[in-house]
Amino acid sequence: VVASMAHLQEEKMRLQEELMGLREKLAARENEELSRSLQLQSQVEALKAKLLEQAQEISRLRSELGGTDAEKHRVLLAAENERLRQEMKTFEGELLELRRQRQATPCQDCAHLQENTELQERLSQLQQEAEEARAKLAELDLEVQQKTNRLAEVELRLKDSLAERAEEEERLSRRLRDSQETIASLKSQPQQIKYIIKTVEVESAKAKQALCESQSRNQYLQEQVGMQRQVLKEMEQQLQSSQKTVAQLRAQMVMYEAELERAHGQMLEEMQAMEEEKNQAIEEAFSRAQVEMKAVHENLAGVRTNLLTLQPALRTLTHDYNSLKRQVRDFPLLLQEALRNARAEISQAIEEVHSTNRELLRKYRRELQLRKKCHNELVRLKGNIRVFGRVRPITKEDGEGPEAANAVTFDADDDAILHLLHKGKQVSFELDKVFPPQASQEEVFQEVQALVTSCIDGYNVCIFAYGQTGAGKTYTMEGTAANPGINQRALQLLFSEVRGKEADWDYAISVSAAEIYNESLRDLLGKEPQEKLEIKLCPDGSGQLYVPGLTEFKVQSVEDINKVFEFGHVNRATECTNLNEHSSRSHALLIVTVRGLDRSTGLRTTGKLNLVDLAGSERVGRSGAEGNRLREAQHINKSLSALGDVIYALRSRQGHVPFRNSKLTYLLQDSLSGDSKTLMMVQVSPAEKNSSETLCSLKFAERVRSVELGPVSRKADLASWPSQEQLELTLGLCHISSPQGDSPGTSVPSSRGHAAPSPGQLSSRSASIRRKLQTSG
Ligand code: ADP
Ligand code: MG
């Protein structure tokens, strides 16, 4: 379904792309046509404007010149104009048609526009020149006018002065005439005057004075006449000069007129030339326009042919477009139909998957339960309590010589059997598994890891390291930095297991570290490690135990674990003067809690992994032990015996398990009872000098392991559990030894009040050992 949907989607995309391409093509065509028609329109527009201009120019020139030559031109130009107008109309018609058909042809950019502008420029230049000439003419006219006016003025003034002069002449001549008349009249009367003079001379001085006066007057008059004559002469001169000026002016006027005539002629000539030039320009423009028109005609023809070829293409395109449109219109319906079908199919498939899943989940849960049941059954068959032995290699500390000789040998065919040479006798033991000195930490852990992982499933697990000091308990549990032991490997495994289940489960891993010394419990991760902690019953009535104040750290990585271990070590070391000694006399506990939540079912699980590095199991010599040492030894002995009792009671399914006999068993009660799993790792030294302690440790191991289960013996078994010393004495193998040596001494009395085993039971156990020894050769 998904494939078909994808195919449909693809098909749709392809169609849409095709449609888009066609649309683009169509749009491009339309644009092209539009631009072409615009070009044509602008061309026609330009031609129109040119024609209009030419018509205007002609009319203007005609009105200016009014020449007869221009008349002919005008007629011609009018006819031409008319023709051009008609052509333009036809062009317009064609353009309209073109637009209607939305088709056009490409048109080259015409050069005549430029030429037209050039012509126009020239024309305007000529017009300007004519204008200038006209202005010059007007100027000259004005000058002539001015000069004529001035001439008229001068003439008028001349006339006036002439009239004045004539008047003055008249007046002067009249006076002259009067004077001459007077003189003549005076001359005609000489005697009388003489007489008078005589009379005057004779008669009086008065007459003489009168005569003098007359004479002076006469003199004055004569002077006047002379002056008048002078004036007259001047006037005549003036008249002459005026006449000369008039003549000059007249000559000038004639000259001006000639010049005017010449200028007029020149102007006319220029006008003529301009007219000719204009006509020539018009002719040129006309011829060019004709050529262009021809080109336009040709273009038009090309466009027409193009149009004819484009029309069928457009028709097919339109057809294609319509069919595509139809397809696109129908496509959503088709797609919806397909989608609906696909959805239905998918939901059906999902439903099927769901039901299958439900079925699978149901089966898975059933299988899980079955598995757990089988596992429990297997564990029950194997026994919840398993005992391993580990022999450390001979070290430098063991020294040299016969004391450091190897006293432990192994069975080549059975990795559960170990032989100890003790005091010249070989004693054999059978455990669940024995690790020889060369066994690596990894090999040891491989045997342990199934227990560790069951913690994730919600089981409580205890792993104890038992043995004398220096037998390798700490090495097995903690290991070295380069070669870590069970503690670190277990946590690492838990992390990786939890990560593997991350898809369905949420897990939280936390750790606590505690120490039991002289029957008091201390928190190794707490802020106050010296504080003694109490074990209490949960107040919720569940019967569960808990330690108020015990610090719990959440860990998520190896780094976190290392930090926690380091912190625990530091706390432990600060509380004692000699860590080695102290740690050999106290139990160190690492408690790992794994809490899980199944996200799908909401199921919660809690598993506890208790990793216990026990105190040294060696017996402290009674004679040498006093005070603190004695108290420590008693506490250790008591708690180890109590552990043995509890394990025994558990394995033999006693009704009552004495958890409360020691802090250790009480604290681990939850992790020892029910379907919890316990591993006792018994550590032994192979050195000859430690053979006595090795023997005791192995006996403890075998005892823990070899408890026979049986409904009848349940109650009796608890009562018949022998103390370490009793067992050793019965078997005739026990030696009382110091922690590191085999020096004889007495063991610390057991704090447990068990009754001695019945001889029958003991003999049956020893018989079973013997039987096994025989089978293993
Ligand atoms: P315990 O804790 O029982 O007193 P240790 O773990 O301290 O004993 O071991 C004593 C010494 O023996 C240490 O130096 C340790 O490194 C060494 N040792 C113990 N077991 C082994 C082993 N399997 N391989 C190598 N060395 C070991
Ligand atoms: Mg140790």
mmCIF file of C-alpha atoms and ligand atoms in Angstrom, residues 390 392-393 468-475, ligand 1:
data_model
loop_
_atom_site.group_PDB
_atom_site.id
_atom_site.type_symbol
_atom_site.label_atom_id
_atom_site.label_comp_id
_atom_site.label_asym_id
_atom_site.label_seq_id
_atom_site.Cartn_x
_atom_site.Cartn_y
_atom_site.Cartn_z
ATOM 1 C CA ARG A 390 39.328 -20.627 45.588
ATOM 2 C CA ARG A 392 45.320 -18.399 45.976
ATOM 3 C CA PRO A 393 48.785 -18.771 44.502
ATOM 4 C CA GLN A 468 41.570 -17.064 57.006
ATOM 5 C CA THR A 469 43.352 -13.735 56.758
ATOM 6 C CA GLY A 470 45.637 -13.621 53.721
ATOM 7 C CA ALA A 471 43.723 -16.334 51.848
ATOM 8 C CA GLY A 472 42.522 -13.886 49.161
ATOM 9 C CA LYS A 473 39.027 -12.773 50.286
ATOM 10 C CA THR A 474 39.629 -9.092 49.537
ATOM 11 C CA TYR A 475 41.396 -9.994 46.316
HETATM 12 P P1 ADP B 1 42.410 -11.543 52.694
HETATM 13 O O1 ADP B 1 41.555 -10.478 52.297
HETATM 14 O O2 ADP B 1 41.717 -12.890 52.760
HETATM 15 O O3 ADP B 1 43.153 -11.302 53.981
HETATM 16 P P2 ADP B 1 44.006 -10.743 50.524
HETATM 17 O O4 ADP B 1 42.949 -10.653 49.512
HETATM 18 O O5 ADP B 1 44.419 -9.506 51.201
HETATM 19 O O6 ADP B 1 43.566 -11.740 51.638
HETATM 20 O O7 ADP B 1 45.246 -11.487 49.877
HETATM 21 C C1 ADP B 1 46.517 -11.613 50.463
HETATM 22 C C2 ADP B 1 47.555 -11.452 49.397
HETATM 23 O O8 ADP B 1 47.494 -12.499 48.450
HETATM 24 C C3 ADP B 1 47.414 -10.162 48.644
HETATM 25 O O9 ADP B 1 48.658 -9.609 48.426
HETATM 26 C C4 ADP B 1 46.776 -10.595 47.338
HETATM 27 O O10 ADP B 1 47.150 -9.756 46.308
HETATM 28 C C5 ADP B 1 47.307 -12.003 47.161
HETATM 29 N N1 ADP B 1 46.349 -12.838 46.460
HETATM 30 C C6 ADP B 1 45.247 -13.370 46.969
HETATM 31 N N2 ADP B 1 44.576 -14.108 46.055
HETATM 32 C C7 ADP B 1 45.289 -14.025 44.931
HETATM 33 C C8 ADP B 1 45.129 -14.587 43.598
HETATM 34 N N3 ADP B 1 44.102 -15.368 43.284
HETATM 35 N N4 ADP B 1 46.051 -14.283 42.692
HETATM 36 C C9 ADP B 1 47.126 -13.496 42.999
HETATM 37 N N5 ADP B 1 47.326 -12.959 44.227
HETATM 38 C C10 ADP B 1 46.442 -13.213 45.184
#
